[in-house]
Amino acid sequence: MDATSKVSVAKYGGGIVSSVEDIIAREYALTIILDGDELITLLCTPQNLEYLAVGFLVSESIIADRKDVKNIRVFEDKGIVELETTKSSTLAKKLYGKRTMTTGCGKGATFYNAVDSLSCKIVDSDMKVYAQDILELMRKFNKCSDLFTNTGGVHSACLCTDKEFLLFHEDIGRHNALDKIIGEAVTKGIELTDKLILTTGRISSEILIKAAKRGIPVIVSRSAPTDLAVELANELGVTVIGFARGARMNIYSKKERIVY
Amino acid sequence: MDATSKVSVAKYGGGIVSSVEDIIAREYALTIILDGDELITLLCTPQNLEYLAVGFLVSESIIADRKDVKNIRVFEDKGIVELETTKSSTLAKKLYGKRTMTTGCGKGATFYNAVDSLSCKIVDSDMKVYAQDILELMRKFNKCSDLFTNTGGVHSACLCTDKEFLLFHEDIGRHNALDKIIGEAVTKGIELTDKLILTTGRISSEILIKAAKRGIPVIVSRSAPTDLAVELANELGVTVIGFARGARMNIYSKKERIVY
């Protein structure tokens, strides 16, 4: 399905109004049916829906790996993806969305989700990245998002080494874009513990936790992080970089991974 | 609680790195306890939490009005808001988050949420607004968001007439900013059916539905709408305006409300 739709727009500018056809981002409702039960409806860009579903389940700790999925069927016209698993976490399903305020990893960061606090582990990668390489990656990344250029309405995420892009996805939701990356990576067996994530979206706690759970050591955004994301990043050993634009960037946590 | 936190940041630019203290947006987990049951945890900016809770419940059709809430208590340090209601919708609570693909209002727009399709009604306001007034409101709106200026990490929403601002809220989530507006409006008994909403965020279906449910006839954003939001707006009679910046804007639906 196309990621965009055509709509008729009245464009107003300089006192003049004209009717034109314009392209806007498509928003699509995808319901995940897991082993016969409805789990959630995601509002997303209708592309790479298998990766989105697998990535979402992995991010939520409901499955550990692509191997846990026996069958996956996307019914694009119905907005449904059905997954049959060989092994899924009953605890994670049961606790899905449930709150717990708990301190993780013995140091004091606060998780608001029970499963996240259980899945918490320190990212101990000894990866080092040159600051200039990150800025070069971001320059390339900014040029990649054709959908954004056309519609102004989507986020992009990219998985890369310090030199080259490996995976790239776009979605109207910044969480979905990252889940598509994670879904494709686990499907293709790509190691994540020595890679970077680039994102156009803000780095909130949810984005940080998704990346940390897969052992990804560095997240770079052209936008801002939140304080909770930085707190969790310090706790979990993830390097958070924000406002990476042009020749500048801010490093918020685990700063020793960056080489100048 | 402050809407921002101070963090220590390594700023890199022009080959030089320096350590400075910087301000970033606070991200706070607020759990809504409704009549003794945990309903949801919202990640938000920790300000105006009563308005957020009330606005969220109204938006989700769980309560119809502020009068349905007998008691409300915010435990800021625990991240909890407890609400005791005289009347809340058991159906809405039961269907909360449940999917249904249904056509609304006899014309064919697709709702993905059961409660939304039940709450659907046409916005039949005969309000007219001058295009130049909207651009003037947006110029003022863009100047208002101090928190955004300081942190780059929050969204703003405003309720206004065609000439002046009535309510203004900021939040790390664009949905929350709108729910704070709706919560304050229903708390203060402000009529919404002859007002405009201005937002910094994209107009997705969820934003459109929140506004339409309260009978708000016009939504203006400096960002893009999605196709599903425009489809629902056409169906429900809401004027959607996007990319309102400088002297320009795009009108996507119910265009006859705008006067040139």
Tab-separated table of C-alpha atoms in Angstrom, chain B:
chain	number	residue	atom	x	y	z
B	1	MET	CA	6.798	20.362	39.545
B	2	ASP	CA	9.079	22.045	37.007
B	3	ALA	CA	8.450	21.263	33.358
B	4	THR	CA	12.199	21.082	32.755
B	5	SER	CA	15.318	19.525	34.293
B	6	LYS	CA	18.943	20.548	34.279
B	7	VAL	CA	21.448	18.105	32.833
B	8	SER	CA	25.159	18.122	32.201
B	9	VAL	CA	25.817	18.057	28.467
B	10	ALA	CA	28.930	17.749	26.326
B	11	LYS	CA	28.382	20.235	23.516
B	12	TYR	CA	30.347	19.534	20.373
B	13	GLY	CA	30.731	22.080	17.615
B	14	GLY	CA	33.422	23.148	15.183
B	15	GLY	CA	35.739	20.409	16.437
B	16	ILE	CA	35.602	21.620	20.047
B	17	VAL	CA	33.805	19.945	22.958
B	18	SER	CA	32.740	21.770	26.099
B	19	SER	CA	30.839	20.664	29.183
B	20	VAL	CA	27.827	22.834	30.046
B	21	GLU	CA	24.627	22.673	32.041
B	22	ASP	CA	21.562	22.608	29.824
B	23	ILE	CA	17.784	22.526	30.239
B	24	ILE	CA	15.732	19.650	28.841
B	25	ALA	CA	12.047	18.741	28.975
B	26	ARG	CA	10.968	16.680	31.967
B	27	GLU	CA	9.142	13.434	31.188
B	28	TYR	CA	6.844	12.268	33.954
B	29	ALA	CA	4.740	9.101	34.298
B	30	LEU	CA	1.198	9.830	35.523
B	31	THR	CA	-1.045	6.879	36.298
B	32	ILE	CA	-4.794	7.486	36.285
B	33	ILE	CA	-6.625	5.496	38.974
B	34	LEU	CA	-10.340	5.620	38.176
B	35	ASP	CA	-12.744	4.537	40.920
B	36	GLY	CA	-10.010	2.351	42.412
B	37	ASP	CA	-8.872	0.739	39.152
B	38	GLU	CA	-5.701	1.550	37.253
B	39	LEU	CA	-6.715	2.857	33.811
B	40	ILE	CA	-3.556	4.022	32.050
B	41	THR	CA	-0.121	5.593	32.546
B	42	LEU	CA	0.453	8.760	30.534
B	43	LEU	CA	3.971	10.051	29.853
B	44	CYS	CA	3.633	13.791	30.136
B	45	THR	CA	4.946	17.165	31.253
B	46	PRO	CA	4.195	17.422	35.016
B	47	GLN	CA	1.989	20.505	34.946
B	48	ASN	CA	-1.789	20.916	35.072
B	49	LEU	CA	-2.232	17.230	35.872
B	50	GLU	CA	-5.861	17.621	36.964
B	51	TYR	CA	-6.746	19.121	33.603
B	52	LEU	CA	-4.834	16.344	31.861
B	53	ALA	CA	-6.685	13.602	33.746
B	54	VAL	CA	-10.116	15.159	33.245
B	55	GLY	CA	-9.406	15.961	29.593
B	56	PHE	CA	-8.171	12.439	28.941
B	57	LEU	CA	-11.297	10.859	30.472
B	58	VAL	CA	-13.580	13.215	28.529
B	59	SER	CA	-11.671	12.583	25.269
B	60	GLU	CA	-11.971	8.848	25.777
B	61	SER	CA	-15.734	9.214	26.474
B	62	ILE	CA	-15.269	7.645	29.919
B	63	ILE	CA	-16.867	10.680	31.533
B	64	ALA	CA	-19.130	13.184	29.791
B	65	ASP	CA	-18.306	16.237	31.861
B	66	ARG	CA	-16.341	17.589	34.855
B	67	LYS	CA	-19.539	17.193	36.919
B	68	ASP	CA	-19.198	13.407	36.656
B	69	VAL	CA	-16.051	13.627	38.819
B	70	LYS	CA	-16.825	13.714	42.553
B	71	ASN	CA	-13.251	13.798	43.808
B	72	ILE	CA	-9.878	14.239	42.206
B	73	ARG	CA	-6.549	13.964	44.039
B	74	VAL	CA	-3.104	14.383	42.490
B	75	PHE	CA	-0.160	12.711	44.283
B	76	GLU	CA	2.575	14.517	42.419
B	77	ASP	CA	5.522	12.742	44.039
B	78	LYS	CA	4.010	9.318	43.357
B	79	GLY	CA	2.896	10.092	39.788
B	80	ILE	CA	-0.685	9.179	40.538
B	81	VAL	CA	-4.021	10.900	40.046
B	82	GLU	CA	-7.023	9.310	41.730
B	83	LEU	CA	-10.506	10.115	40.460
B	84	GLU	CA	-13.789	9.147	42.007
B	85	THR	CA	-16.732	9.499	39.657
B	86	THR	CA	-20.467	9.700	40.189
B	87	LYS	CA	-21.000	8.408	36.680
B	88	SER	CA	-18.571	6.879	34.241
B	89	SER	CA	-19.134	4.803	31.147
B	90	THR	CA	-18.667	1.103	31.867
B	91	LEU	CA	-18.882	0.462	28.138
B	92	ALA	CA	-16.144	2.993	27.357
B	93	LYS	CA	-13.913	1.527	30.095
B	94	LYS	CA	-14.563	-1.983	28.816
B	95	LEU	CA	-13.958	-1.056	25.182
B	96	TYR	CA	-10.987	1.176	26.047
B	97	GLY	CA	-8.318	0.568	23.434
B	98	LYS	CA	-10.382	-2.108	21.680
B	99	ARG	CA	-10.466	-2.049	17.941
B	100	THR	CA	-13.437	-1.920	15.705
B	101	MET	CA	-13.406	-1.120	12.039
B	102	THR	CA	-16.726	0.560	11.522
B	103	THR	CA	-18.141	3.228	9.304
B	104	GLY	CA	-19.396	6.306	11.060
B	105	CYS	CA	-22.299	8.654	10.496
B	106	GLY	CA	-23.635	6.812	7.476
B	107	LYS	CA	-21.097	8.076	4.977
B	108	GLY	CA	-18.136	5.798	5.129
B	109	ALA	CA	-15.303	7.169	7.292
B	110	THR	CA	-13.516	4.462	9.171
B	111	PHE	CA	-13.091	4.457	12.916
B	112	TYR	CA	-10.658	2.043	14.485
B	113	ASN	CA	-11.965	2.502	18.021
B	114	ALA	CA	-15.349	1.237	19.168
B	115	VAL	CA	-16.078	4.108	21.551
B	116	ASP	CA	-15.138	6.735	18.970
B	117	SER	CA	-17.586	5.303	16.465
B	118	LEU	CA	-20.315	5.409	19.130
B	119	SER	CA	-19.461	8.999	20.148
B	120	CYS	CA	-19.364	10.217	16.547
B	121	LYS	CA	-21.439	13.243	15.668
B	122	ILE	CA	-21.307	15.875	12.946
B	123	VAL	CA	-19.842	19.262	13.946
B	124	ASP	CA	-22.452	21.585	12.471
B	125	SER	CA	-21.118	24.964	13.677
B	126	ASP	CA	-21.786	27.804	11.217
B	127	MET	CA	-18.640	29.625	12.376
B	128	LYS	CA	-16.669	31.575	9.734
B	129	VAL	CA	-13.050	32.672	10.167
B	130	TYR	CA	-10.924	35.022	8.091
B	131	ALA	CA	-7.753	33.447	6.693
B	132	GLN	CA	-5.745	36.501	7.776
B	133	ASP	CA	-7.016	36.120	11.375
B	134	ILE	CA	-5.789	32.528	11.454
B	135	LEU	CA	-2.329	33.534	10.247
B	136	GLU	CA	-2.231	36.304	12.846
B	137	LEU	CA	-3.218	33.845	15.605
B	138	MET	CA	-0.486	31.446	14.470
B	139	ARG	CA	2.154	34.200	14.559
B	140	LYS	CA	1.228	34.911	18.174
B	141	PHE	CA	1.024	31.187	18.974
B	142	ASN	CA	4.530	30.521	17.680
B	143	LYS	CA	5.903	33.163	20.022
B	144	CYS	CA	4.125	31.687	23.083
B	145	SER	CA	5.944	28.459	23.534
B	146	ASP	CA	8.756	29.370	25.919
B	147	LEU	CA	9.187	25.763	26.959
B	148	PHE	CA	9.749	24.746	23.355
B	149	THR	CA	12.202	27.587	22.895
B	150	ASN	CA	14.143	26.417	25.939
B	151	THR	CA	14.118	22.684	25.344
B	152	GLY	CA	13.072	21.961	21.753
B	153	GLY	CA	11.107	19.056	23.152
B	154	VAL	CA	7.464	19.941	23.724
B	155	HIS	CA	4.238	20.583	21.865
B	156	SER	CA	1.860	23.474	22.462
B	157	ALA	CA	-1.895	23.712	22.032
B	158	CYS	CA	-4.142	26.738	22.295
B	159	LEU	CA	-7.871	27.331	22.430
B	160	CYS	CA	-8.925	30.645	20.935
B	161	THR	CA	-11.630	32.696	19.319
B	162	ASP	CA	-10.833	34.168	15.915
B	163	LYS	CA	-9.257	37.150	17.685
B	164	GLU	CA	-7.835	36.090	21.064
B	165	PHE	CA	-6.267	33.284	23.066
B	166	LEU	CA	-8.285	31.677	25.860
B	167	LEU	CA	-6.268	28.664	27.020
B	168	PHE	CA	-2.686	27.565	26.371
B	169	HIS	CA	-0.927	24.352	27.388
B	170	GLU	CA	2.351	22.626	26.670
B	171	ASP	CA	3.317	18.990	26.947
B	172	ILE	CA	5.901	16.552	25.640
B	173	GLY	CA	2.941	14.748	24.009
B	174	ARG	CA	0.763	16.516	21.447
B	175	HIS	CA	-2.232	14.442	22.621
B	176	ASN	CA	-1.666	15.516	26.218
B	177	ALA	CA	-1.440	19.211	25.303
B	178	LEU	CA	-4.883	18.960	23.675
B	179	ASP	CA	-6.312	16.936	26.578
B	180	LYS	CA	-5.117	19.659	29.001
B	181	ILE	CA	-7.008	22.232	26.907
B	182	ILE	CA	-10.148	20.086	26.882
B	183	GLY	CA	-9.832	19.346	30.620
B	184	GLU	CA	-9.519	23.032	31.516
B	185	ALA	CA	-12.374	23.981	29.169
B	186	VAL	CA	-14.826	21.463	30.633
B	187	THR	CA	-13.704	22.337	34.183
B	188	LYS	CA	-14.349	26.046	33.563
B	189	GLY	CA	-17.458	25.487	31.447
B	190	ILE	CA	-15.988	27.128	28.344
B	191	GLU	CA	-18.091	26.557	25.233
B	192	LEU	CA	-16.012	24.825	22.562
B	193	THR	CA	-18.310	24.739	19.547
B	194	ASP	CA	-17.354	28.254	18.378
B	195	LYS	CA	-13.606	28.072	19.019
B	196	LEU	CA	-10.399	27.134	17.216
B	197	ILE	CA	-7.616	24.808	18.316
B	198	LEU	CA	-4.048	25.712	17.362
B	199	THR	CA	-1.371	23.047	17.677
B	200	THR	CA	2.323	22.665	16.944
B	201	GLY	CA	1.894	18.934	16.317
B	202	ARG	CA	0.757	16.920	13.370
B	203	ILE	CA	-2.998	16.439	12.989
B	204	SER	CA	-3.468	12.678	13.197
B	205	SER	CA	-6.793	10.855	13.477
B	206	GLU	CA	-6.543	10.802	17.274
B	207	ILE	CA	-6.174	14.588	17.480
B	208	LEU	CA	-9.041	15.063	15.018
B	209	ILE	CA	-11.346	12.746	16.969
B	210	LYS	CA	-10.583	14.449	20.320
B	211	ALA	CA	-11.547	17.838	18.851
B	212	ALA	CA	-14.566	16.570	16.894
B	213	LYS	CA	-16.014	14.872	19.970
B	214	ARG	CA	-16.132	18.243	21.729
B	215	GLY	CA	-17.666	19.935	18.696
B	216	ILE	CA	-14.602	22.097	17.941
B	217	PRO	CA	-15.063	23.298	14.338
B	218	VAL	CA	-11.496	24.339	13.323
B	219	ILE	CA	-8.039	22.836	13.970
B	220	VAL	CA	-4.925	24.640	12.765
B	221	SER	CA	-1.401	23.247	12.797
B	222	ARG	CA	1.960	24.461	11.629
B	223	SER	CA	2.630	20.795	10.720
B	224	ALA	CA	0.960	18.273	8.400
B	225	PRO	CA	-2.294	16.334	8.730
B	226	THR	CA	-2.617	12.628	7.882
B	227	ASP	CA	-5.018	11.300	5.258
B	228	LEU	CA	-7.158	9.533	7.885
B	229	ALA	CA	-7.517	12.781	9.846
B	230	VAL	CA	-8.636	14.588	6.670
B	231	GLU	CA	-11.071	11.767	5.805
B	232	LEU	CA	-12.624	11.894	9.280
B	233	ALA	CA	-12.662	15.710	9.176
B	234	ASN	CA	-14.616	15.666	5.898
B	235	GLU	CA	-17.013	13.166	7.419
B	236	LEU	CA	-17.451	14.985	10.715
B	237	GLY	CA	-17.469	18.562	9.390
B	238	VAL	CA	-14.213	19.779	10.965
B	239	THR	CA	-12.026	22.337	9.176
B	240	VAL	CA	-8.421	21.071	9.113
B	241	ILE	CA	-5.665	23.560	8.286
B	242	GLY	CA	-2.029	22.523	8.018
B	243	PHE	CA	1.336	24.166	7.323
B	244	ALA	CA	0.050	27.493	8.689
B	245	ARG	CA	3.325	29.421	8.666
B	246	GLY	CA	4.131	32.988	7.764
B	247	ALA	CA	1.676	34.160	5.092
B	248	ARG	CA	0.647	30.681	3.957
B	249	MET	CA	-1.586	27.778	4.929
B	250	ASN	CA	-3.330	24.752	3.416
B	251	ILE	CA	-7.047	24.102	4.017
B	252	TYR	CA	-7.866	20.394	3.749
B	253	SER	CA	-11.513	19.992	4.746
B	254	LYS	CA	-14.768	21.909	5.343
B	255	LYS	CA	-13.179	24.763	3.397
B	256	GLU	CA	-16.318	26.956	3.368
B	257	ARG	CA	-15.640	28.045	6.986
B	258	ILE	CA	-12.641	30.067	5.820
B	259	VAL	CA	-13.233	33.559	4.436
B	260	TYR	CA	-10.638	35.278	2.207
